[in-house]
Amino acid sequence: MLNEEATRMTSRLLYLLKRLSDEWYCTKLCHANLEGFNNSHIPLFMSIGTTGISNSKLAANLSITKQAASKVIKELEELNLVKSEKCSTDGRSMMLYLTDNGCRFYEHIKKQMTELEHEYKKVVGAKNYENAINVMLKLVEYHEHLNKAVLN
């Protein structure tokens, strides 16, 4: 049994939350519905959204390299979830869109995530849940700033 200090250790909690949520993603969202789709696809796939996005903007939004985004996008294209087209206003840029299959799967994931958020709110209360989201946004912003400072 862990003592109070070890139980509340940030690194332990982040690890457990990531591991347990990854397991949920794979069980509920990925393998049960689309073979070949895995939890590493979720952030990019969901960030494309229903209106599309450029590969550059997608990579920037997720703080990953364009090459890393391109690798996952290629995998999503092979699964017939995403298609890429030359941008009509900038021939150097590629726009990413969901295919019809991608749109259906997007709605499935969105529904499952909404149900999970509803469950979270039942566990901790709506106000605490919103506070947790706000805290996570601030922590992400802090780390993005910290990482940019290290790179510069």
PDB file of C-alpha atoms in Angstrom:
ATOM      1  CA  MET A   1       0.000   0.000   0.000  1.00  0.00           C
ATOM      2  CA  LEU A   2       1.324   3.416  -0.973  1.00  0.00           C
ATOM      3  CA  ASN A   3       1.676   6.212   1.515  1.00  0.00           C
ATOM      4  CA  GLU A   4      -0.171   9.507   0.975  1.00  0.00           C
ATOM      5  CA  GLU A   5       2.837  11.209  -0.623  1.00  0.00           C
ATOM      6  CA  ALA A   6       3.438   8.396  -3.136  1.00  0.00           C
ATOM      7  CA  THR A   7      -0.280   8.124  -3.924  1.00  0.00           C
ATOM      8  CA  ARG A   8      -0.439  11.815  -4.866  1.00  0.00           C
ATOM      9  CA  MET A   9       2.834  11.895  -6.826  1.00  0.00           C
ATOM     10  CA  THR A  10       2.193  13.746 -10.102  1.00  0.00           C
ATOM     11  CA  SER A  11       4.388  11.482 -12.229  1.00  0.00           C
ATOM     12  CA  ARG A  12       2.585   8.394 -10.923  1.00  0.00           C
ATOM     13  CA  LEU A  13      -0.851   9.903 -11.510  1.00  0.00           C
ATOM     14  CA  LEU A  14      -0.015  11.066 -15.042  1.00  0.00           C
ATOM     15  CA  TYR A  15       1.399   7.638 -15.877  1.00  0.00           C
ATOM     16  CA  LEU A  16      -1.650   5.806 -14.522  1.00  0.00           C
ATOM     17  CA  LEU A  17      -4.148   8.152 -16.170  1.00  0.00           C
ATOM     18  CA  LYS A  18      -2.397   7.794 -19.535  1.00  0.00           C
ATOM     19  CA  ARG A  19      -2.076   4.006 -19.273  1.00  0.00           C
ATOM     20  CA  LEU A  20      -5.663   3.494 -18.152  1.00  0.00           C
ATOM     21  CA  SER A  21      -7.113   5.908 -20.696  1.00  0.00           C
ATOM     22  CA  ASP A  22      -5.020   4.280 -23.462  1.00  0.00           C
ATOM     23  CA  GLU A  23      -6.517   0.921 -22.473  1.00  0.00           C
ATOM     24  CA  TRP A  24     -10.014   2.437 -22.633  1.00  0.00           C
ATOM     25  CA  TYR A  25      -9.287   4.003 -26.046  1.00  0.00           C
ATOM     26  CA  CYS A  26      -8.153   0.679 -27.469  1.00  0.00           C
ATOM     27  CA  THR A  27     -11.042  -1.265 -25.990  1.00  0.00           C
ATOM     28  CA  LYS A  28     -13.856   1.183 -26.613  1.00  0.00           C
ATOM     29  CA  LEU A  29     -12.721   3.190 -29.628  1.00  0.00           C
ATOM     30  CA  CYS A  30     -10.163   1.319 -31.666  1.00  0.00           C
ATOM     31  CA  HIS A  31     -10.067  -2.425 -31.904  1.00  0.00           C
ATOM     32  CA  ALA A  32     -13.748  -2.977 -31.359  1.00  0.00           C
ATOM     33  CA  ASN A  33     -14.665  -1.001 -34.466  1.00  0.00           C
ATOM     34  CA  LEU A  34     -11.815  -0.652 -36.948  1.00  0.00           C
ATOM     35  CA  GLU A  35      -8.908  -3.031 -37.292  1.00  0.00           C
ATOM     36  CA  GLY A  36      -5.616  -1.174 -37.732  1.00  0.00           C
ATOM     37  CA  PHE A  37      -6.761   1.985 -35.959  1.00  0.00           C
ATOM     38  CA  ASN A  38      -4.924   2.538 -32.683  1.00  0.00           C
ATOM     39  CA  ASN A  39      -4.750   5.103 -29.919  1.00  0.00           C
ATOM     40  CA  SER A  40      -1.793   6.907 -31.517  1.00  0.00           C
ATOM     41  CA  HIS A  41      -4.127   7.835 -34.391  1.00  0.00           C
ATOM     42  CA  ILE A  42      -6.772   9.471 -32.183  1.00  0.00           C
ATOM     43  CA  PRO A  43      -5.257  12.936 -31.587  1.00  0.00           C
ATOM     44  CA  LEU A  44      -4.482  13.505 -35.268  1.00  0.00           C
ATOM     45  CA  PHE A  45      -7.665  11.930 -36.576  1.00  0.00           C
ATOM     46  CA  MET A  46      -9.919  13.922 -34.244  1.00  0.00           C
ATOM     47  CA  SER A  47      -7.971  17.149 -34.906  1.00  0.00           C
ATOM     48  CA  ILE A  48      -8.757  16.950 -38.624  1.00  0.00           C
ATOM     49  CA  GLY A  49     -12.387  17.367 -37.699  1.00  0.00           C
ATOM     50  CA  THR A  50     -15.264  17.717 -40.118  1.00  0.00           C
ATOM     51  CA  THR A  51     -13.940  20.819 -41.879  1.00  0.00           C
ATOM     52  CA  GLY A  52     -10.415  19.661 -42.680  1.00  0.00           C
ATOM     53  CA  ILE A  53      -7.024  21.107 -41.829  1.00  0.00           C
ATOM     54  CA  SER A  54      -3.612  21.530 -43.430  1.00  0.00           C
ATOM     55  CA  ASN A  55      -0.864  19.085 -42.502  1.00  0.00           C
ATOM     56  CA  SER A  56       1.260  22.007 -41.240  1.00  0.00           C
ATOM     57  CA  LYS A  57      -1.504  23.360 -39.021  1.00  0.00           C
ATOM     58  CA  LEU A  58      -2.285  19.875 -37.714  1.00  0.00           C
ATOM     59  CA  ALA A  59       1.355  19.322 -36.752  1.00  0.00           C
ATOM     60  CA  ALA A  60       1.571  22.758 -35.120  1.00  0.00           C
ATOM     61  CA  ASN A  61      -1.659  22.238 -33.146  1.00  0.00           C
ATOM     62  CA  LEU A  62      -0.317  18.980 -31.714  1.00  0.00           C
ATOM     63  CA  SER A  63       3.281  20.184 -31.250  1.00  0.00           C
ATOM     64  CA  ILE A  64       4.702  17.444 -33.466  1.00  0.00           C
ATOM     65  CA  THR A  65       6.866  17.544 -36.583  1.00  0.00           C
ATOM     66  CA  LYS A  66       5.263  17.606 -40.028  1.00  0.00           C
ATOM     67  CA  GLN A  67       7.053  14.331 -40.731  1.00  0.00           C
ATOM     68  CA  ALA A  68       5.463  12.670 -37.682  1.00  0.00           C
ATOM     69  CA  ALA A  69       2.040  13.975 -38.704  1.00  0.00           C
ATOM     70  CA  SER A  70       2.585  12.773 -42.285  1.00  0.00           C
ATOM     71  CA  LYS A  71       3.430   9.253 -41.091  1.00  0.00           C
ATOM     72  CA  VAL A  72       0.178   8.927 -39.131  1.00  0.00           C
ATOM     73  CA  ILE A  73      -1.824  10.593 -41.922  1.00  0.00           C
ATOM     74  CA  LYS A  74      -0.468   8.012 -44.387  1.00  0.00           C
ATOM     75  CA  GLU A  75      -1.650   5.240 -42.044  1.00  0.00           C
ATOM     76  CA  LEU A  76      -5.089   6.886 -41.785  1.00  0.00           C
ATOM     77  CA  GLU A  77      -5.252   7.168 -45.579  1.00  0.00           C
ATOM     78  CA  GLU A  78      -4.475   3.437 -45.854  1.00  0.00           C
ATOM     79  CA  LEU A  79      -7.428   2.793 -43.531  1.00  0.00           C
ATOM     80  CA  ASN A  80      -9.623   4.914 -45.855  1.00  0.00           C
ATOM     81  CA  LEU A  81     -10.386   7.387 -43.068  1.00  0.00           C
ATOM     82  CA  VAL A  82      -8.520  10.418 -44.415  1.00  0.00           C
ATOM     83  CA  LYS A  83      -7.776  11.878 -47.835  1.00  0.00           C
ATOM     84  CA  SER A  84      -5.368  14.641 -48.770  1.00  0.00           C
ATOM     85  CA  GLU A  85      -5.791  17.265 -51.460  1.00  0.00           C
ATOM     86  CA  LYS A  86      -3.719  20.180 -52.657  1.00  0.00           C
ATOM     87  CA  CYS A  87      -4.842  23.409 -51.000  1.00  0.00           C
ATOM     88  CA  SER A  88      -6.809  25.577 -53.448  1.00  0.00           C
ATOM     89  CA  THR A  89      -5.205  28.793 -52.137  1.00  0.00           C
ATOM     90  CA  ASP A  90      -1.639  27.515 -51.583  1.00  0.00           C
ATOM     91  CA  GLY A  91      -0.351  24.868 -53.978  1.00  0.00           C
ATOM     92  CA  ARG A  92       2.523  24.012 -51.615  1.00  0.00           C
ATOM     93  CA  SER A  93       0.163  22.994 -48.821  1.00  0.00           C
ATOM     94  CA  MET A  94      -1.865  19.801 -48.463  1.00  0.00           C
ATOM     95  CA  MET A  95      -5.310  19.836 -46.917  1.00  0.00           C
ATOM     96  CA  LEU A  96      -6.551  16.827 -44.974  1.00  0.00           C
ATOM     97  CA  TYR A  97     -10.184  15.767 -44.962  1.00  0.00           C
ATOM     98  CA  LEU A  98     -12.116  12.854 -43.548  1.00  0.00           C
ATOM     99  CA  THR A  99     -13.518  10.366 -46.034  1.00  0.00           C
ATOM    100  CA  ASP A 100     -17.129   9.208 -45.712  1.00  0.00           C
ATOM    101  CA  ASN A 101     -15.844   6.275 -43.621  1.00  0.00           C
ATOM    102  CA  GLY A 102     -13.749   8.745 -41.638  1.00  0.00           C
ATOM    103  CA  CYS A 103     -16.771  10.943 -40.942  1.00  0.00           C
ATOM    104  CA  ARG A 104     -18.763   7.986 -39.623  1.00  0.00           C
ATOM    105  CA  PHE A 105     -15.871   6.844 -37.444  1.00  0.00           C
ATOM    106  CA  TYR A 106     -15.298  10.430 -36.245  1.00  0.00           C
ATOM    107  CA  GLU A 107     -18.919  10.598 -35.080  1.00  0.00           C
ATOM    108  CA  HIS A 108     -18.528   7.240 -33.325  1.00  0.00           C
ATOM    109  CA  ILE A 109     -15.431   8.415 -31.445  1.00  0.00           C
ATOM    110  CA  LYS A 110     -17.018  11.774 -30.627  1.00  0.00           C
ATOM    111  CA  LYS A 111     -20.072   9.983 -29.185  1.00  0.00           C
ATOM    112  CA  GLN A 112     -17.900   7.675 -27.072  1.00  0.00           C
ATOM    113  CA  MET A 113     -15.810  10.598 -25.806  1.00  0.00           C
ATOM    114  CA  THR A 114     -18.946  12.560 -24.930  1.00  0.00           C
ATOM    115  CA  GLU A 115     -20.219   9.561 -22.950  1.00  0.00           C
ATOM    116  CA  LEU A 116     -16.870   9.277 -21.144  1.00  0.00           C
ATOM    117  CA  GLU A 117     -16.910  12.999 -20.309  1.00  0.00           C
ATOM    118  CA  HIS A 118     -20.442  12.563 -18.968  1.00  0.00           C
ATOM    119  CA  GLU A 119     -19.186   9.736 -16.747  1.00  0.00           C
ATOM    120  CA  TYR A 120     -16.265  11.872 -15.570  1.00  0.00           C
ATOM    121  CA  LYS A 121     -18.717  14.613 -14.618  1.00  0.00           C
ATOM    122  CA  LYS A 122     -20.791  12.107 -12.635  1.00  0.00           C
ATOM    123  CA  VAL A 123     -17.652  10.983 -10.784  1.00  0.00           C
ATOM    124  CA  VAL A 124     -16.184  14.402  -9.960  1.00  0.00           C
ATOM    125  CA  GLY A 125     -19.015  16.860 -10.643  1.00  0.00           C
ATOM    126  CA  ALA A 126     -19.402  19.173 -13.630  1.00  0.00           C
ATOM    127  CA  LYS A 127     -17.641  22.112 -11.998  1.00  0.00           C
ATOM    128  CA  ASN A 128     -14.650  20.012 -10.910  1.00  0.00           C
ATOM    129  CA  TYR A 129     -14.459  18.504 -14.390  1.00  0.00           C
ATOM    130  CA  GLU A 130     -14.393  21.952 -16.030  1.00  0.00           C
ATOM    131  CA  ASN A 131     -11.752  23.063 -13.503  1.00  0.00           C
ATOM    132  CA  ALA A 132      -9.666  19.976 -14.352  1.00  0.00           C
ATOM    133  CA  ILE A 133      -9.883  20.786 -18.077  1.00  0.00           C
ATOM    134  CA  ASN A 134      -8.823  24.383 -17.383  1.00  0.00           C
ATOM    135  CA  VAL A 135      -5.887  23.175 -15.280  1.00  0.00           C
ATOM    136  CA  MET A 136      -4.797  20.729 -18.000  1.00  0.00           C
ATOM    137  CA  LEU A 137      -4.954  23.513 -20.602  1.00  0.00           C
ATOM    138  CA  LYS A 138      -2.731  25.691 -18.430  1.00  0.00           C
ATOM    139  CA  LEU A 139      -0.268  22.845 -17.864  1.00  0.00           C
ATOM    140  CA  VAL A 140      -0.105  22.142 -21.606  1.00  0.00           C
ATOM    141  CA  GLU A 141       0.492  25.841 -22.269  1.00  0.00           C
ATOM    142  CA  TYR A 142       3.227  25.896 -19.619  1.00  0.00           C
ATOM    143  CA  HIS A 143       5.008  22.897 -21.143  1.00  0.00           C
ATOM    144  CA  GLU A 144       4.672  24.274 -24.677  1.00  0.00           C
ATOM    145  CA  HIS A 145       6.289  27.502 -23.499  1.00  0.00           C
ATOM    146  CA  LEU A 146       8.954  25.580 -21.574  1.00  0.00           C
ATOM    147  CA  ASN A 147       9.753  23.384 -24.593  1.00  0.00           C
ATOM    148  CA  LYS A 148       9.984  26.396 -26.925  1.00  0.00           C
ATOM    149  CA  ALA A 149      12.398  28.066 -24.506  1.00  0.00           C
ATOM    150  CA  VAL A 150      14.609  24.948 -24.493  1.00  0.00           C
ATOM    151  CA  LEU A 151      14.624  24.781 -28.316  1.00  0.00           C
ATOM    152  CA  ASN A 152      15.540  28.445 -28.736  1.00  0.00           C
TER     153      ASN A 152
END
